[in-house]
Short mmCIF file of C-alpha atoms in Angstrom, two decimals:
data_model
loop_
_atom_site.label_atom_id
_atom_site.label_comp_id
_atom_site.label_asym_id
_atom_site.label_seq_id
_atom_site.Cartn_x
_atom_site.Cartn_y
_atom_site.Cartn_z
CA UNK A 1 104.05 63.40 97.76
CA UNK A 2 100.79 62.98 99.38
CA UNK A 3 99.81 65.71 102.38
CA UNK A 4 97.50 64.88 104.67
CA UNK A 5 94.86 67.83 106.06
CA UNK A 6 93.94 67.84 109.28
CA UNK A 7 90.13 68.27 109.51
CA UNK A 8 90.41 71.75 111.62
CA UNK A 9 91.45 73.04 107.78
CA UNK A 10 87.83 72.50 107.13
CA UNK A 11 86.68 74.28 110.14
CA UNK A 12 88.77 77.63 108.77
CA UNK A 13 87.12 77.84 105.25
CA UNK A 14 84.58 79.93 104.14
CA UNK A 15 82.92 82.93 105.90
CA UNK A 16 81.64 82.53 109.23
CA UNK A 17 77.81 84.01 110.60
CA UNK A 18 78.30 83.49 114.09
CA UNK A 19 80.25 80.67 116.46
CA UNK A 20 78.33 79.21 119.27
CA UNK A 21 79.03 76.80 122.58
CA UNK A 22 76.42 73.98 122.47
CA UNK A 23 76.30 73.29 126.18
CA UNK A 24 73.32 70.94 126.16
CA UNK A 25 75.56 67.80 124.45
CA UNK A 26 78.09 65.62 125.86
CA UNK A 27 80.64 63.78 123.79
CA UNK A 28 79.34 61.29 120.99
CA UNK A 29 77.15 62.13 117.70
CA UNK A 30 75.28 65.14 118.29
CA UNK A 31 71.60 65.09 118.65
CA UNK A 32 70.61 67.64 115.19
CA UNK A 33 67.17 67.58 115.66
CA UNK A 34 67.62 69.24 118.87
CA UNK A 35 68.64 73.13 119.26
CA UNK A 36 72.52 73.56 119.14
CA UNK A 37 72.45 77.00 120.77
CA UNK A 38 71.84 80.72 119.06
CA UNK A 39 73.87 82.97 117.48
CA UNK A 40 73.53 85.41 120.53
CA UNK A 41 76.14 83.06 122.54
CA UNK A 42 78.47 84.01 119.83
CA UNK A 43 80.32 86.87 121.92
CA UNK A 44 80.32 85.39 124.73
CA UNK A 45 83.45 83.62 123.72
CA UNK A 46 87.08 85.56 123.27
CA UNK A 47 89.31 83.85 120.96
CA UNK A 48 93.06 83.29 121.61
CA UNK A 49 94.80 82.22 118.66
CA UNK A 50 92.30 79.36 117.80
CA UNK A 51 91.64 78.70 121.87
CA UNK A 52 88.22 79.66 122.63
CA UNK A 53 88.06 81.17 125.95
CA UNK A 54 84.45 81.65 128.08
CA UNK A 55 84.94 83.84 131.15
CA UNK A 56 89.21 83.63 130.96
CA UNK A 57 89.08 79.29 130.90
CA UNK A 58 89.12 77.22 127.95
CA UNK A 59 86.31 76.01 126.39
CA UNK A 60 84.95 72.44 126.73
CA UNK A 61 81.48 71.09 125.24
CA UNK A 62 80.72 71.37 121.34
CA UNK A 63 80.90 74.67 119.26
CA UNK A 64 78.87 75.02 116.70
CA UNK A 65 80.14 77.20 113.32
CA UNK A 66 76.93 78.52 111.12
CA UNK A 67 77.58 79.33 107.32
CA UNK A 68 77.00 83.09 105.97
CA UNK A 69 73.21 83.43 106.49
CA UNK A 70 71.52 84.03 103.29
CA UNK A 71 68.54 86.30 103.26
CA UNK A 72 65.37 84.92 103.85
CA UNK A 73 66.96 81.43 104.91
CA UNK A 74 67.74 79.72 108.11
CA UNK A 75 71.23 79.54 109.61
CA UNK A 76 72.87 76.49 108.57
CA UNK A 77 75.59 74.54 110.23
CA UNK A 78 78.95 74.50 108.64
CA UNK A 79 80.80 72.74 111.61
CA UNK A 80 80.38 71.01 115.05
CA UNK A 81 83.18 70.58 117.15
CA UNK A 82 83.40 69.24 120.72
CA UNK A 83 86.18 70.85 122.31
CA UNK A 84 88.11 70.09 125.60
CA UNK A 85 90.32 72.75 127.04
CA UNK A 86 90.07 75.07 124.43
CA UNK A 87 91.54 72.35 121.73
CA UNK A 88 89.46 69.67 119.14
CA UNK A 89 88.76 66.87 121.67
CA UNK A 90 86.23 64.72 120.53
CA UNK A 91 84.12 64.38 117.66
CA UNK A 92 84.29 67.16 114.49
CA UNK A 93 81.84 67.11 111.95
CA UNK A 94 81.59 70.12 109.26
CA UNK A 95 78.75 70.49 106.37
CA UNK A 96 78.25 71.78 102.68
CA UNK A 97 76.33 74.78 102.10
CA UNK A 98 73.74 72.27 100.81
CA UNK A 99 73.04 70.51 103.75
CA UNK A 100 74.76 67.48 103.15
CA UNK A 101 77.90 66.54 105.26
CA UNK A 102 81.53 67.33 104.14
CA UNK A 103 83.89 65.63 106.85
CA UNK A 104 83.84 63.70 109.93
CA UNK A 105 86.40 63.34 112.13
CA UNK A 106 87.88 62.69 115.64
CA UNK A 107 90.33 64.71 117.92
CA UNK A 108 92.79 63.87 120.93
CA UNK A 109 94.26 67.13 122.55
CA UNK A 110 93.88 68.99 119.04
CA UNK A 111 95.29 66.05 117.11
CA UNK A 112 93.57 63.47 114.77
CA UNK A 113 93.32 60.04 115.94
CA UNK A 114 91.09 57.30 113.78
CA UNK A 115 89.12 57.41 111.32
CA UNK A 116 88.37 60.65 108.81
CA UNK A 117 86.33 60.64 105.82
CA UNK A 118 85.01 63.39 103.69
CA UNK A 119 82.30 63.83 101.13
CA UNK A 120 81.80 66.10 97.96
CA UNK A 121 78.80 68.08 98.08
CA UNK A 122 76.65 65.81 96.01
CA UNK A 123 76.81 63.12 98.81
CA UNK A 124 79.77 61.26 97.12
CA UNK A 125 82.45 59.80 99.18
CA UNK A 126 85.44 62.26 98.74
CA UNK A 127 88.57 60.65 101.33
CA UNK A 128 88.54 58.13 103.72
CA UNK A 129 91.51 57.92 105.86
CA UNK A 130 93.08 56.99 109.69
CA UNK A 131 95.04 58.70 111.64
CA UNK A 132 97.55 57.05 114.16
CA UNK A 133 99.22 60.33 116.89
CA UNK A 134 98.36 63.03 114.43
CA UNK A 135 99.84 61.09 111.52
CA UNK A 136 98.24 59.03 108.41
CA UNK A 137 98.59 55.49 108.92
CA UNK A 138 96.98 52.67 107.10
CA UNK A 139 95.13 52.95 103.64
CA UNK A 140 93.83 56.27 102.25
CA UNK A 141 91.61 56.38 99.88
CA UNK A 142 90.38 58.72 97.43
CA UNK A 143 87.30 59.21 94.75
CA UNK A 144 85.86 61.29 91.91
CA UNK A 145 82.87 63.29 92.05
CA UNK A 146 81.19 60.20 90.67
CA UNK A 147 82.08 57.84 93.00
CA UNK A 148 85.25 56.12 91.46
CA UNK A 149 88.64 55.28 93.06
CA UNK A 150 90.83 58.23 92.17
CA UNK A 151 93.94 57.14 94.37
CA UNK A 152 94.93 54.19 97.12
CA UNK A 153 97.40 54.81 99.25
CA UNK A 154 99.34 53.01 102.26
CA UNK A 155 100.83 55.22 104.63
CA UNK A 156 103.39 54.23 107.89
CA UNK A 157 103.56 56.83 110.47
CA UNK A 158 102.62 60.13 108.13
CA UNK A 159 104.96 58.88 105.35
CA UNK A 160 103.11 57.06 102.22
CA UNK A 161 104.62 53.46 101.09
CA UNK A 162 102.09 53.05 97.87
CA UNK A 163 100.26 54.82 95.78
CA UNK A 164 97.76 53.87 93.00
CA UNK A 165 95.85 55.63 90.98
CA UNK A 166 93.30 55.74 88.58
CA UNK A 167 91.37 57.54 85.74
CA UNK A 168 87.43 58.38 86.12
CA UNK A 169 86.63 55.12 84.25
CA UNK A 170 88.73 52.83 86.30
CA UNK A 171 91.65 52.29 84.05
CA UNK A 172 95.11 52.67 85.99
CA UNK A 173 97.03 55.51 85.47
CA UNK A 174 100.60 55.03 85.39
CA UNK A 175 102.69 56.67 87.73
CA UNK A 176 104.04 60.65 86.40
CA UNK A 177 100.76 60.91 84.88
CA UNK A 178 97.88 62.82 86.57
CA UNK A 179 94.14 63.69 86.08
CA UNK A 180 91.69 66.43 87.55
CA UNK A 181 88.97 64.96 88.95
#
């Protein structure tokens, strides 16, 4: 059986530095070249659950998540979210420790809706996927590390139809029999 992971999982992994409201964006693809708050915002938010609250309210406008700062380097971003009402409500984007981007997503009151895709860390396509109400629905796809189909999938309301998969090489793999990429 296939399971389907909700971009927030992404958000959740790894250590966090500091978590910061970006109040200069709107919704849309955030401008990066532009500053996406400081790390001394970070307390100014009290988390319920995973509801960030600012002065009692819920939180809309983008929070950014920074990965474990490593001596001598810069802060780097590990997620961007754009929240509305203290839930995913927009666009999510989240990065490797590398620099280069891991998943992109959208959000409708916390769920996903459209299009997801994520990326290994050496710039690789990883999963592309679409969400229909919080459920997979279409094709999902999946590749190796060196840019080969791994698995094609159909999927009607969160439940898959197909399946195919395939070895590294491209040869099919017949169903029962698996491979790590």
């Amino acid at each position: 059986m296939i399971k389907a992971l909700p971009l927030c999982l992404f958000l959740l992994a790894g250590p966090v530095f500091s978590i910061s409201p970006v109040n200069s964006f709107r919704t849309g693809v955030p401008p990066l070249n532009r500053s996406m708050g400081d790390a001394s915002e970070a307390d100014t938010f009290q988390w319920v659950g995973l509801v960030p609250l600012k002065d009692g309210i819920p939180h809309t406008g983008w929070i950014k998540v920074n990965h474990e700062a490593v001596e001598g380097e810069l802060e780097k971003v590990k997620a961007l979210t754009f929240y509305q009402r203290g839930v995913p409500g927009g666009p999510s984007y989240t990065w490797h420790p590398n620099g280069k981007i891991k998943a992109v997503g959208q959000f409708v009151e916390g769920v996903p809706t459209g299009a997801f895709w994520t990326a290994h860390d050496n710039g690789e396509i990883a999963s592309r996927s679409f969400y229909r109400g919080g459920l997979l629905h279409g094709e999902a796809t999946a590749y190796y590390r060196n840019g080969a189909l791994y698995l094609e999938s159909r999927f009607e309301g969160g439940k898959p139809v197909s399946q195919s998969f395939w070895s590294k090489t491209g040869s099919p793999i017949f169903p029962g029999h698996s491979e790590a990429h």
